[in-house]
Coordinates of C-alpha atoms and ligand atoms in Angstrom, one line a residue:
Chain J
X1246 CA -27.1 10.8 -3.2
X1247 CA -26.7 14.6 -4.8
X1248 CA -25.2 15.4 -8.6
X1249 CA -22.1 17.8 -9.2
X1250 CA -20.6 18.5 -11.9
X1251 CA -17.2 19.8 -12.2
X1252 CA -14.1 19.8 -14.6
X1253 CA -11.4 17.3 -14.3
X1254 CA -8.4 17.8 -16.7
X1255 CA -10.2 19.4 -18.8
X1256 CA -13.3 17.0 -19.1
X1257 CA -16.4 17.6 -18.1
X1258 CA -18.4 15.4 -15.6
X1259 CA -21.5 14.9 -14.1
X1260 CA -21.5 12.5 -11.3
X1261 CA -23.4 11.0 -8.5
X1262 CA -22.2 10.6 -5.3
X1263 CA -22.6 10.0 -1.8
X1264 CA -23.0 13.0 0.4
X1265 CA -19.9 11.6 3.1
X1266 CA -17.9 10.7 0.1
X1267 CA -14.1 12.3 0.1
X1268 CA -12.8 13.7 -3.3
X1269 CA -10.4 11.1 -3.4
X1270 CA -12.6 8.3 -3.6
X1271 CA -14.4 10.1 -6.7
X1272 CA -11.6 10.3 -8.2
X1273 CA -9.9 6.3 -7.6
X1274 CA -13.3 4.8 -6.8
X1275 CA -15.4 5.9 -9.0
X1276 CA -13.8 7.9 -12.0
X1277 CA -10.8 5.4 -12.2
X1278 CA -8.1 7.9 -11.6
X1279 CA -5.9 5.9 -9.7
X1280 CA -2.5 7.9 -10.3
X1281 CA -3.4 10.0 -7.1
X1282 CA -2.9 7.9 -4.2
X1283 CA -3.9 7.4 -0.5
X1284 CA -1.2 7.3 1.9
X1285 CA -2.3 8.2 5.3
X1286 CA -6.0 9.7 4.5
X1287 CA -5.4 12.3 7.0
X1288 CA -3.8 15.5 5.4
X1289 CA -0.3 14.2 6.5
X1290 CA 1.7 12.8 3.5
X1291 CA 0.4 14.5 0.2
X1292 CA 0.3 11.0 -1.6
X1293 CA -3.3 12.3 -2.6
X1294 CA -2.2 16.0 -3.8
X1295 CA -4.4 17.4 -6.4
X1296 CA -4.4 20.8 -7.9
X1297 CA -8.0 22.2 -7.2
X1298 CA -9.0 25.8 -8.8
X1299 CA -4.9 26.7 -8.8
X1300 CA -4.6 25.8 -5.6
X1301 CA -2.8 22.0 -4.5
X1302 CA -5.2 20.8 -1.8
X1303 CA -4.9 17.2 0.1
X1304 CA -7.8 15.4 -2.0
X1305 CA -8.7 13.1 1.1
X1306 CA -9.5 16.5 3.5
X1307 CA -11.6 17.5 0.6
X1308 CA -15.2 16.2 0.7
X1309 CA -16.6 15.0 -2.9
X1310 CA -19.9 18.0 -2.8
X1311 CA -17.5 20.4 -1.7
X1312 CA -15.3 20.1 -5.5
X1313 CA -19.0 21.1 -7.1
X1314 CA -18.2 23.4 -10.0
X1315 CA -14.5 23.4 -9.8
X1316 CA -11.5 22.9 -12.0
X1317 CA -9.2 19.9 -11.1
X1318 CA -6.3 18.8 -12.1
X1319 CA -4.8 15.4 -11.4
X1320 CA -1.5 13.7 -12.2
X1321 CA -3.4 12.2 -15.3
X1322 CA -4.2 15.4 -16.4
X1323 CA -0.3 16.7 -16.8
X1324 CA 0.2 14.4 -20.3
X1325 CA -0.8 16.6 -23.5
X1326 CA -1.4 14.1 -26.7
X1327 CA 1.3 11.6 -25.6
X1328 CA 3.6 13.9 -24.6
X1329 CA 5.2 13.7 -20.8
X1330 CA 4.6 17.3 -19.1
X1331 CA 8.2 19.0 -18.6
X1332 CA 8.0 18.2 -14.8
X1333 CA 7.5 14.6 -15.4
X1334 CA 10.3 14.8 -17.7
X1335 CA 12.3 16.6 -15.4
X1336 CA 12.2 14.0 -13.1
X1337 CA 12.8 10.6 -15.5
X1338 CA 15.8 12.6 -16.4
X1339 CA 16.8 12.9 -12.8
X1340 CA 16.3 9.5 -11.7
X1341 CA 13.7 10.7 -8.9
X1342 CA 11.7 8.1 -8.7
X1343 CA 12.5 4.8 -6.4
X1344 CA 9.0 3.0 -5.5
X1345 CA 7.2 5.8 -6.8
X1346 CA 4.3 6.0 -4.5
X1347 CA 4.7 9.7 -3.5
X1348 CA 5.8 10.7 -6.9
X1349 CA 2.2 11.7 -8.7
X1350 CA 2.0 14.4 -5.1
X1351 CA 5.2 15.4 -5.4
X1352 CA 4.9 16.0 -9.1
X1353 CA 1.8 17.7 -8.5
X1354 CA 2.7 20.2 -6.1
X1355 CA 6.0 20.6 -7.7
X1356 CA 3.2 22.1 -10.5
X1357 CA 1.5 24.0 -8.5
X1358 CA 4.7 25.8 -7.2
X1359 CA 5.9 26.8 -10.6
X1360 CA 2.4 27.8 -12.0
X1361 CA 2.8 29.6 -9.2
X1362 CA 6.2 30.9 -9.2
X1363 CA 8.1 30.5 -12.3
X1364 CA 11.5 30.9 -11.0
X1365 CA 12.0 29.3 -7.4
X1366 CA 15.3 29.3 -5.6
X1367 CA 16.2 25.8 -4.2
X1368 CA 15.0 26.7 -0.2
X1369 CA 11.6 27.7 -2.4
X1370 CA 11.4 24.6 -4.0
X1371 CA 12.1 22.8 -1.0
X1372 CA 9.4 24.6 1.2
X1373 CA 6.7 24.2 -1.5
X1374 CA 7.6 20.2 -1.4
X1375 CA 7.2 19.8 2.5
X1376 CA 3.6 18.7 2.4
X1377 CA 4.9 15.9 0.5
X1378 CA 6.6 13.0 2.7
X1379 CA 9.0 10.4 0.4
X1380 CA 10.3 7.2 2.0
X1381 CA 13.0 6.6 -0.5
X1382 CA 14.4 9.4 -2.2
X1383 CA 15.6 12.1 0.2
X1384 CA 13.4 14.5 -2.0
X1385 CA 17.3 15.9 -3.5
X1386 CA 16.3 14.7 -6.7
X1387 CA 12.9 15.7 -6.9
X1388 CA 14.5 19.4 -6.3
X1389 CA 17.0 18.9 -9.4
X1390 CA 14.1 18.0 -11.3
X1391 CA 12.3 21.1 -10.4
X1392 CA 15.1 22.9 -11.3
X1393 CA 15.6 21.1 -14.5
X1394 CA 11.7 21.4 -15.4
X1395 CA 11.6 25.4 -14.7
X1396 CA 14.7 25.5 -17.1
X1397 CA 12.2 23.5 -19.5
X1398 CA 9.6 25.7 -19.3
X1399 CA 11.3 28.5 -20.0
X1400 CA 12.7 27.0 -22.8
X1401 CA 8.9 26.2 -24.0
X1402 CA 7.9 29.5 -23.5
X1403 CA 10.6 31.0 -25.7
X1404 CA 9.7 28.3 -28.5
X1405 CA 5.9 29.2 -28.1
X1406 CA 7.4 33.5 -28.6
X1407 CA 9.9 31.9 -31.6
X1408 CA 6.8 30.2 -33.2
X1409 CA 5.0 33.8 -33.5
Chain L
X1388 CA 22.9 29.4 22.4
X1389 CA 23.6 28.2 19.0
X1390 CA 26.6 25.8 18.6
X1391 CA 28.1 24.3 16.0
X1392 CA 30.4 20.8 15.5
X1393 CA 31.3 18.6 13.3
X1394 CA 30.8 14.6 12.9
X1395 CA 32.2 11.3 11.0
X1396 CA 30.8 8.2 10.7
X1397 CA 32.4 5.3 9.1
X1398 CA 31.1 1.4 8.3
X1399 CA 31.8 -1.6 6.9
X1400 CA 28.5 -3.7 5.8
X1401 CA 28.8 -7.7 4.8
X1402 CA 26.0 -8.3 1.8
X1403 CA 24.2 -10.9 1.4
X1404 CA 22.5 -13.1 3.5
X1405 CA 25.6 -14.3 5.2
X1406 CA 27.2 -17.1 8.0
X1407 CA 27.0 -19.9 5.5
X1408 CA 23.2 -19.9 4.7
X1409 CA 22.6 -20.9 1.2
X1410 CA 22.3 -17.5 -1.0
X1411 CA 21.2 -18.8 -4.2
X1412 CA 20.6 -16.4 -7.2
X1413 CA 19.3 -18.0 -10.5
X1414 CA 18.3 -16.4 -13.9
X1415 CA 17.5 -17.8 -17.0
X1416 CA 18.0 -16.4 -20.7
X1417 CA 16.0 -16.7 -23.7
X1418 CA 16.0 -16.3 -27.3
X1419 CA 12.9 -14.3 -28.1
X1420 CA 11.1 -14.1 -31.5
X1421 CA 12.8 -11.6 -33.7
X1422 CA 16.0 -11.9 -32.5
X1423 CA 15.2 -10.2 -29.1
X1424 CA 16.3 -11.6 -25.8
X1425 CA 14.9 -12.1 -22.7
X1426 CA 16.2 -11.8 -18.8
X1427 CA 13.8 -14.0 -16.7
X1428 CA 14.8 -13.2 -13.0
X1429 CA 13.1 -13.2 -9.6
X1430 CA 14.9 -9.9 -8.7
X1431 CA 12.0 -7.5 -7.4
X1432 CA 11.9 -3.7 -8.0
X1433 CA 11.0 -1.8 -4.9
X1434 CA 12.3 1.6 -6.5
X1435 CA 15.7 0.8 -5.5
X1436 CA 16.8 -0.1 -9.4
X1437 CA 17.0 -3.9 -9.8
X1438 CA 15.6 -3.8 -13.1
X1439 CA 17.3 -1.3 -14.5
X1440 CA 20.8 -2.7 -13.0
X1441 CA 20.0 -6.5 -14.5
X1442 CA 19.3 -5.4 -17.7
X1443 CA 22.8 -3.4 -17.8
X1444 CA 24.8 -6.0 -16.3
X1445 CA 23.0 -8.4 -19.2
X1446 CA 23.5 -5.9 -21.9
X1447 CA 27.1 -5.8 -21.1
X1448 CA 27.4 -9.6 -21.1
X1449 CA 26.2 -9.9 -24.1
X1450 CA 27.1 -7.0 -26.2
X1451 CA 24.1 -5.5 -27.2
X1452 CA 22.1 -2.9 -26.8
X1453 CA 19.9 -2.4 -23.8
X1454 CA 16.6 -1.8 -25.9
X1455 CA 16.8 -5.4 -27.4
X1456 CA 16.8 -6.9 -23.8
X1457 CA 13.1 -7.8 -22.5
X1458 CA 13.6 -8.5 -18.7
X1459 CA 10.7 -10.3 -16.8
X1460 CA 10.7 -10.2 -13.4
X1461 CA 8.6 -10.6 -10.2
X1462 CA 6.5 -13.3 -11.9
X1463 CA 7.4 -17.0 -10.1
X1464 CA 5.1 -18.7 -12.7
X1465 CA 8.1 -17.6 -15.3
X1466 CA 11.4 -17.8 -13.8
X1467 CA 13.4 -19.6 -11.4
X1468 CA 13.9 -17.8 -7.7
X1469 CA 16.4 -15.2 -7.4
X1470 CA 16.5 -15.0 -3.4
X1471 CA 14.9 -11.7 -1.6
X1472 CA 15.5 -8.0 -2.2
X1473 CA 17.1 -7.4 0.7
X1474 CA 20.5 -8.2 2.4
X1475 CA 22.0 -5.8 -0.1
X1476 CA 22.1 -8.9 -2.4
X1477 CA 20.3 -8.4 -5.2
X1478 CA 23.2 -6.2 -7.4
X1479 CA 26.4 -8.4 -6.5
X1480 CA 23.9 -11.7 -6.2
X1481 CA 21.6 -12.2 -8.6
X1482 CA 24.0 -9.3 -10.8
X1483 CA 26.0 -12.4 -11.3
X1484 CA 23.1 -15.0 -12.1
X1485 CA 22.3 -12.3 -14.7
X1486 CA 25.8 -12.4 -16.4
X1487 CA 26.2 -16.3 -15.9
X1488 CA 23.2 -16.5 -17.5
X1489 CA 24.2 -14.4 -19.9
X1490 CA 27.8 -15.9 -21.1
X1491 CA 26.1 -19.7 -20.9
X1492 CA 23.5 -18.0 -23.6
X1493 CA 26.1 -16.8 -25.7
X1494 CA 28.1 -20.3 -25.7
X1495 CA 24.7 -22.0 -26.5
X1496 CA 24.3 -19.7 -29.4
X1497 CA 27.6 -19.9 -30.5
X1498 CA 27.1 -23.7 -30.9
X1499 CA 24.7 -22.9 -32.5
X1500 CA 25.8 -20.5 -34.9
X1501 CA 29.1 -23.1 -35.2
X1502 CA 26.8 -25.6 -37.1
X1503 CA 24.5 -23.0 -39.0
X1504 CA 27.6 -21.5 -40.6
X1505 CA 29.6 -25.0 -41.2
X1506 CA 32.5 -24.2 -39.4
X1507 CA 34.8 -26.7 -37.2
X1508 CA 34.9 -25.0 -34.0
X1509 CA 33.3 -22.1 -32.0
X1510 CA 36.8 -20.4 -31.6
X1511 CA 37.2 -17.0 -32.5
X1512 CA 33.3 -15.9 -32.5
X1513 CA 32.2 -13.0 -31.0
X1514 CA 28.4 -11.8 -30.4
X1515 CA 27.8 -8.5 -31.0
X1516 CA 24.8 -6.4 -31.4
X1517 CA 22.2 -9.4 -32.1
X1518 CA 24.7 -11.5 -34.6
X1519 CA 27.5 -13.3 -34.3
X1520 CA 30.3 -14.1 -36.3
X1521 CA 33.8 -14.7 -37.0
X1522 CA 36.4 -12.1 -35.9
X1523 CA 38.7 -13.8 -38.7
X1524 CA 36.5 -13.8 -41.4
X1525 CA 33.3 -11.7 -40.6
X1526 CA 31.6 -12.3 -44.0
X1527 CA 30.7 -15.6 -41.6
X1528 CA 27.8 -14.2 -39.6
X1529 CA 24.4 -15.4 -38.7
X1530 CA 21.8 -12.9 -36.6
X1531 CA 19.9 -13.7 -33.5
X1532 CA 16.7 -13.5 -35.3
X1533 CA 17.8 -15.7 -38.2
X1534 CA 18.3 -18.1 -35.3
X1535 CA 15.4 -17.8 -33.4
X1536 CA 13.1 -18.1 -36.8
X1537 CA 15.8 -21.6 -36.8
X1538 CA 15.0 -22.4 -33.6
X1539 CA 11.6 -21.6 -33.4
X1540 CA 10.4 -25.1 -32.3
X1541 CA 13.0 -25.6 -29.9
X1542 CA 13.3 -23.3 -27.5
X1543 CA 16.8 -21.9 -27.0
X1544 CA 16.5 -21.0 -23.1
X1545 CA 19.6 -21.0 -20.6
X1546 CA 20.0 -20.8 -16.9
X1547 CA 22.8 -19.4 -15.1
X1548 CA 23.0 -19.7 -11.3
X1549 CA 25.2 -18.2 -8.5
X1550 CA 26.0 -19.2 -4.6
X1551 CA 27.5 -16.6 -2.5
X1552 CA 30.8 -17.7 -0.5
X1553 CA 30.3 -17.2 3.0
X1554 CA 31.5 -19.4 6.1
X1555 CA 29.8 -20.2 9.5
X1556 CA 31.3 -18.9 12.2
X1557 CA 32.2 -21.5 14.4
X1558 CA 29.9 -21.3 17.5
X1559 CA 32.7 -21.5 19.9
X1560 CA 35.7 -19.9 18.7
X1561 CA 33.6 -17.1 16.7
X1562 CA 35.8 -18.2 13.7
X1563 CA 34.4 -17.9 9.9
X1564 CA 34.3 -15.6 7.2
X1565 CA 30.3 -14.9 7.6
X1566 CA 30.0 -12.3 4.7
X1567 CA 31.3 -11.6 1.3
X1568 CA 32.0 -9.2 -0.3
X1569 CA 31.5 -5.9 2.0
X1570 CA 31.4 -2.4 1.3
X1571 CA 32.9 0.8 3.2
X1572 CA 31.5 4.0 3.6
X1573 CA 32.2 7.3 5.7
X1574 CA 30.2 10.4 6.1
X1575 CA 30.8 13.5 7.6
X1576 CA 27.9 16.7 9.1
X1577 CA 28.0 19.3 10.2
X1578 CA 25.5 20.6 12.7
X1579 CA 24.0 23.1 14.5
X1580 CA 22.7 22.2 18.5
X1581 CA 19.9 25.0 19.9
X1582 CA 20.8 24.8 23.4
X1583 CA 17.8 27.1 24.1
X1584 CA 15.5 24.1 22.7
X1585 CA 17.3 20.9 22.0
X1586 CA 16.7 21.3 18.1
X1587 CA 19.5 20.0 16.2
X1588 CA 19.9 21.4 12.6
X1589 CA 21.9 19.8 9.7
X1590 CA 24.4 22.2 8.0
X1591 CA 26.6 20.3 5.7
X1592 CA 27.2 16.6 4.7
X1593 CA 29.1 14.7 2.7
X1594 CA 28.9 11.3 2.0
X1595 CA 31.4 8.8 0.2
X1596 CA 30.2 5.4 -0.6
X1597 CA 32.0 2.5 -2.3
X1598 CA 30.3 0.6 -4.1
X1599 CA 33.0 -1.6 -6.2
X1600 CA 31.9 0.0 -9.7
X1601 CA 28.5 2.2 -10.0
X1602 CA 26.4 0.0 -12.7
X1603 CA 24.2 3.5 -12.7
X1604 CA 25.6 6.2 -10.9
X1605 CA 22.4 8.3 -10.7
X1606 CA 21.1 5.1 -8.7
X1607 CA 23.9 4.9 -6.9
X1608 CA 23.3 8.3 -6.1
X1609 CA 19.7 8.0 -5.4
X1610 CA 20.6 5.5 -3.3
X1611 CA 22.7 7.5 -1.6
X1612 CA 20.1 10.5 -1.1
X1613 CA 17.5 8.0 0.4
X1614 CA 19.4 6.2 2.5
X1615 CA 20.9 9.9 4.7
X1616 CA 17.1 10.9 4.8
X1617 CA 16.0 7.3 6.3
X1618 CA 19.2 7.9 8.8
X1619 CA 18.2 11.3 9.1
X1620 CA 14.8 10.3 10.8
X1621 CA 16.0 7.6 12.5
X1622 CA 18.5 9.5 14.0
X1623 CA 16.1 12.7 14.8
X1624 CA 12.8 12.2 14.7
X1625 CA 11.3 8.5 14.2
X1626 CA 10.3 7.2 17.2
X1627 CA 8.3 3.8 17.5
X1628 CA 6.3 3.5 20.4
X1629 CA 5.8 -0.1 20.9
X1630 CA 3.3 -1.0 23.6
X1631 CA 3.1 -5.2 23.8
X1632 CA 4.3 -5.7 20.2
X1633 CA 1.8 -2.7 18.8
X1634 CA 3.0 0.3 17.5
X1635 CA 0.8 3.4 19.5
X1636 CA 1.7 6.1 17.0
X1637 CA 0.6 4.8 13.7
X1638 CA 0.3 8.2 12.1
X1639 CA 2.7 10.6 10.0
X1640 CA 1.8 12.7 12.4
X1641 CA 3.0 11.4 15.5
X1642 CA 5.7 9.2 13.8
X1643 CA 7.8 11.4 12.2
X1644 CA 9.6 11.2 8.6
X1645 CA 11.8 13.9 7.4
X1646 CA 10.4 16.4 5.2
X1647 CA 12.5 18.2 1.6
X1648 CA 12.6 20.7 4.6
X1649 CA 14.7 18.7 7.3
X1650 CA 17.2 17.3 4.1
X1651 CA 19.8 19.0 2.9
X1652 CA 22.1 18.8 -0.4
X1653 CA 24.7 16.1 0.4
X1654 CA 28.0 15.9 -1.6
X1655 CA 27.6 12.1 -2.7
X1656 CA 31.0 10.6 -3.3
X1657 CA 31.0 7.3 -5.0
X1658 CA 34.4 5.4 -4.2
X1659 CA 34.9 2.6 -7.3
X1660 CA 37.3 -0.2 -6.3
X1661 CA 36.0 -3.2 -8.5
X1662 CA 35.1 -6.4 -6.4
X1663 CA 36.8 -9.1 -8.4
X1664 CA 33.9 -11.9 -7.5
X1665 CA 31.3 -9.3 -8.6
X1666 CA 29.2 -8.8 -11.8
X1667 CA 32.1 -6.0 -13.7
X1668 CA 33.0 -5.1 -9.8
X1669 CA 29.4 -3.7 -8.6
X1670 CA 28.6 -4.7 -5.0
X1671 CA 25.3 -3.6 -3.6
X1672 CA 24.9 -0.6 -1.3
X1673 CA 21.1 -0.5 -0.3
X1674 CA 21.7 -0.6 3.8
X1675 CA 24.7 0.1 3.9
X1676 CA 24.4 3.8 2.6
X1677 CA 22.2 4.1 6.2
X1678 CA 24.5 3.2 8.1
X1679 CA 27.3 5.7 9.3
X1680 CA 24.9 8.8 8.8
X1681 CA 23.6 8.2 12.7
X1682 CA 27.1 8.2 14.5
X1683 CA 28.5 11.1 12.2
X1684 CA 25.4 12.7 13.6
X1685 CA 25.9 12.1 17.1
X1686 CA 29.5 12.8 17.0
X1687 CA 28.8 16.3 15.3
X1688 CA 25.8 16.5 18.3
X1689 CA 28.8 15.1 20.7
X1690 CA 31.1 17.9 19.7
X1691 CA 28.9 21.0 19.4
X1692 CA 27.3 20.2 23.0
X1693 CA 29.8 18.0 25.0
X1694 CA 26.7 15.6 25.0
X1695 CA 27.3 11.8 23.8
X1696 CA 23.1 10.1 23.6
X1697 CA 23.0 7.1 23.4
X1698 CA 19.2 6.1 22.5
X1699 CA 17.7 7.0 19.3
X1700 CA 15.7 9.4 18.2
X1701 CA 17.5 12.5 19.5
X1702 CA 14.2 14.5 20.4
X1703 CA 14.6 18.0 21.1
X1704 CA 13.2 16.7 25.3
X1705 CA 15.8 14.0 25.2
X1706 CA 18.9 16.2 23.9
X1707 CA 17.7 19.3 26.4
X1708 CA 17.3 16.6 29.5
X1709 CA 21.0 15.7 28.5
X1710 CA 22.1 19.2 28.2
X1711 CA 20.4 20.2 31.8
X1712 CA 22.5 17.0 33.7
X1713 CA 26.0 17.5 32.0
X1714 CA 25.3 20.9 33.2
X1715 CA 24.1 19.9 36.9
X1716 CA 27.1 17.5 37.1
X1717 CA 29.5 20.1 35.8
X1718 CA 28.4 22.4 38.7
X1719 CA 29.1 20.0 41.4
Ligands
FES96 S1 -3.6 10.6 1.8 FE1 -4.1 12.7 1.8 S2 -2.5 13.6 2.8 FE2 -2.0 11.5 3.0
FES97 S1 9.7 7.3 -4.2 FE1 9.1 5.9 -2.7 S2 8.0 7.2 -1.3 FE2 8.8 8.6 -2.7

C-alpha cells in the first residue's frame, strides 16, 4: 500500500493503493469513473484513453504510483456545470456514436489533438484517431465531429473575445 | 510498382429470419399518466439505432411528437418478445409491430374518445398531437391526458404484432420464396496494389444502398460507414486463426481491425424505393451494407494486378505469393 495524490478533473485526491495497481483500475475500481473503459488492457485499442499532464496516454500501460502528482483528465471531466463539452456535442450532432464503447477514447483523444492543434486537416484528425480502434462506426463520423467541434471552439473563443 | 484499378460489388440481401421460420415481432402501446405514451418493445439497441427508429416509426403512427413517446425496451419483465437484433429484422420487423401497435392504440382511444364526447360513431376523428377530435367539428376534442386521468384505473394498453411472409423452400425442387423483402446495394473502389510489398491501398469508394425509405438518414449513413470498415478488415486484414475451435490470436494486435487510418471518406448513396409491406417503406440494412464491399475490393485488386484471391484476408504474403506465381506461369 503507498498514498499519492494527484488531480483528477480538477479535484483533488488522496488515495491509497496497491503498488501493482494500473491507473485504470483507480480510476473504475476505486474512484468510480467508469466512463473510461477497458477494451483489450494491453495498449491496443484506446478504450481506456485518458489525457495525463496534456498528453493522451493508454490508462491501462500506466501504473497507478506512476500518476503521483499529476493532472488527469477523464471523459467525466469534459462536462462544465451541465453543459456537454463542444466535442461531445460535436459528435451527438453527427450521429457518431453506435454501441458506444470506444466513444469516451475517441472523444478523448479527439481532445487532446485539438488542445493540441486547433486547426487539423482531415488526414490530421485521422492520424491523431488511430490509437483508437471502433467496431461500428468506420471512425467517418467521428472526423465530421472533429471538424464540427474545432468550428465550435472557435466560435467559443470569439464569444469569450465578444464578451470583453 | 504502384498500380491502380478499379472494383464493383453488387448484392442482394433477404431480411429477416427467413425459409418459413416463424419471425414474430410484437409491441405493445400504452397510455401513460399525463397524456404521454409509451412503446414497450423487445427491440435491443446495440448502437445500430433501434430505438431511435421505433420511436419515429411510432411518432409517425400516431401523429405526435417524438418527445411525448417514452419507449421501453430490452426489459422482458415489461414487454412481449420482439425476435433478435439480427437478421436485418429489427427496422422492417418489429418497425411494423411498432406501427400496428400504434394504429390499434389510436382506434382504442378513438372508442374511447367516441363515448367521452357523446358522439354516434368514431368516423371522421383524427389524433393529433396528444388529442383527438373531430375533423368536422373540432370544438369536439378530448386530450390524451384528459383520458388517461379517465382511465386511470383501467389501463388503456394495446398490442400490435407482425409475422414476416416467407416460404420454405421445398427440399427437393429448391422452390419457395425464403425471404421477404430484400435490399440491393452496389459499391465501387478504387485501389492502389504495391507490387513491391503486397500492400493494397483504398483510393476512392462509393457506396449506394437502398434501403426502401431512410427512417434516419444519418443512421442510415452510419450504418453505411460501419459496415465498409467491417468489410474493409474482413477483406484486408482480419484473420481468425482457429486451432480446434479456439481462436490463437485473441489480441488487437495480432487480429487486426482497421484503424481512422486504413478508412477512407466514402460517398454514401442512399437509394429510397419504399417497400410496400414495410413500416412507411423502411427495410433494414444492417448486413447487408457489408456485403458487396469485399468483391468490389477484389475486383479493383483483380484489375490493378491481373490477380483474382480467392481466400480472405488479402495479406500483403498472400497477395505477393499470388503476384510471384501469375508471374512464374506467365514466363513459361
Ligand atoms: S484497454 Fe488500454 S489500450 Fe485497450
Ligand atoms: S461505437 Fe461501437 S466500438 Fe465504436
Amino acid at each position: 500500500m503507498m498514498e499519492i495524490q494527484l488531480i483528477i478533473n480538477d479535484i483533488n485526491y488522496k488515495v491509497d493503493i496497491d503498488v501493482n495497481m494500473r491507473l485504470i483500475d483507480l480510476l473504475r475500481d476505486k474512484l468510480g469513473l467508469t466512463g473510461t473503459k477497458e477494451g483489450c488492457g494491453e495498449g491496443e485499442c484506446g478504450a481506456c484513453t485518458i489525457i495525463m499532464d496534456g498528453e493522451s496516454v493508454n490508462s491501462c500501460l500506466v501504473m497507478a504510483f506512476q500518476a503521483n502528482g499529476s493532472n488527469i483528465i477523464t471523459i467525466e471531466g469534459l462536462e462544465n456545470n451541465g453543459e456537454l463539452d463542444p466535442i461531445q456535442r460535436a459528435y451527438m450532432e453527427e450521429g457518431s456514436v453506435q454501441c458506444g464503447f470506444c466513444i469516451p477514447g475517441l472523444i478523448i483523444s479527439t481532445k487532446a489533438l485539438l488542445d493540441k492543434h486547433p486547426n487539423p486537416t482531415r488526414e490530421e484528425i485521422r492520424e491523431g484517431m488511430s490509437g483508437n480502434l471502433c467496431r461500428c462506426t468506420g471512425y467517418n463520423k467521428a472526423i465530421d465531429a472533429a471538424q464540427k467541434a474545432i468550428e465550435y471552439l472557435k466560435e467559443g473563443q470569439n464569444d469569450f473575445k465578444n464578451s470583453w | 510498382m504502384k498500380k491502380r484499378g478499379v472494383g464493383l460489388g453488387v448484392s442482394f440481401y433477404g431480411t429477416g429470419y427467413g425459409n418459413g421460420f416463424p419471425d414474430v415481432s410484437n409491441a405493445e402501446v400504452q397510455l401513460l399518466e399525463g397524456g404521454k405514451v409509451g412503446i414497450f418493445v423487445g427491440a435491443t439497441e446495440v448502437g445500430q439505432g433501434a430505438k431511435t427508429a421505433m420511436i419515429q416509426i411510432g411518432a409517425e403512427a400516431l401523429n405526435m411528437d417524438h418527445k411525448d413517446i417514452v419507449l421501453v425496451s430490452e426489459d422482458t419483465s415489461q414487454m412481449m418478445d420482439s425476435g433478435t437484433a439480427a437478421a436485418t429484422r429489427q427496422t422492417y420487423n418489429t418497425g411494423n409491430a411498432v406501427k400496428i401497435a400504434c394504429e390499434n392504440f389510436n382506434k382504442r382511444l378513438f372508442d374511447l374518445a367516441k363515448v367521452e364526447l357523446g358522439l354516434n360513431s368514431t368516423a371522421g376523428l383524427v389524433a393529433q398531437d396528444g388529442d383527438i377530435y373531430l375533423g368536422i367539428f373540432p370544438q369536439k376534442r378530448i386530450s390524451y391526458k384528459d383520458l388517461s386521468e379517465k382511465y386511470k384505473d383501467d389501463i388503456i394498453r394495446v398490442v400490435g404484432s407482425f409475422t414476416a411472409q416467407t416460404v420454405k423452400m421445398d427440399d427437393e425442387t429448391g422452390q419457395g420464396a425464403p425471404y421477404w423483402p430484400y435490399t440491393f446495394n452496389a459499391c465501387m473502389v478504387l485501389v492502389e496494389v504495391d507490387t513491391n510489398t503486397g500492400r493494397v491501398e483504398l483510393l476512392k469508394a462509393a457506396f449506394a444502398q437502398d434501403v426502401g425509405r431512410a427512417v434516419n438518414p444519418s443512421l442510415v449513413k452510419g450504418q453505411m460507414d460501419g459496415g465498409f470498415a467491417m468489410s474493409l478488415g474482413y477483406t484486408l486484414f482480419e484473420d481468425l486463426a482457429l486451432e480446434n475451435g479456439v481462436m490463437k490470436n485473441r489480441k488487437f494486435s495480432k487480429y487486426l481491425l482497421p484503424t481512422s487510418m486504413d478508412m477512407i471518406d466514402v460517398e454514401n448513396i442512399i437509394i429510397e424505393d419504399p417497400e410496400s409491406t414495410a413500416p412507411y417503406g423502411a427495410k433494414g440494412i444492417g448486413e447487408p451494407v457489408t456485403i458487396p464491399i469485399g468483391p468490389a475490393i477484389l475486383n479493383a485488386i483483380y484489375d490493378a494486378s491481373g490477380v483474382r484471391i480467392f481466400n480472405l484476408p488479402v495479406t500483403p504474403e498472400k497477395l505477393m505469393k499470388a503476384l510471384r506465381e501469375s508471374e512464374e506461369s506467365e514466363a513459361i
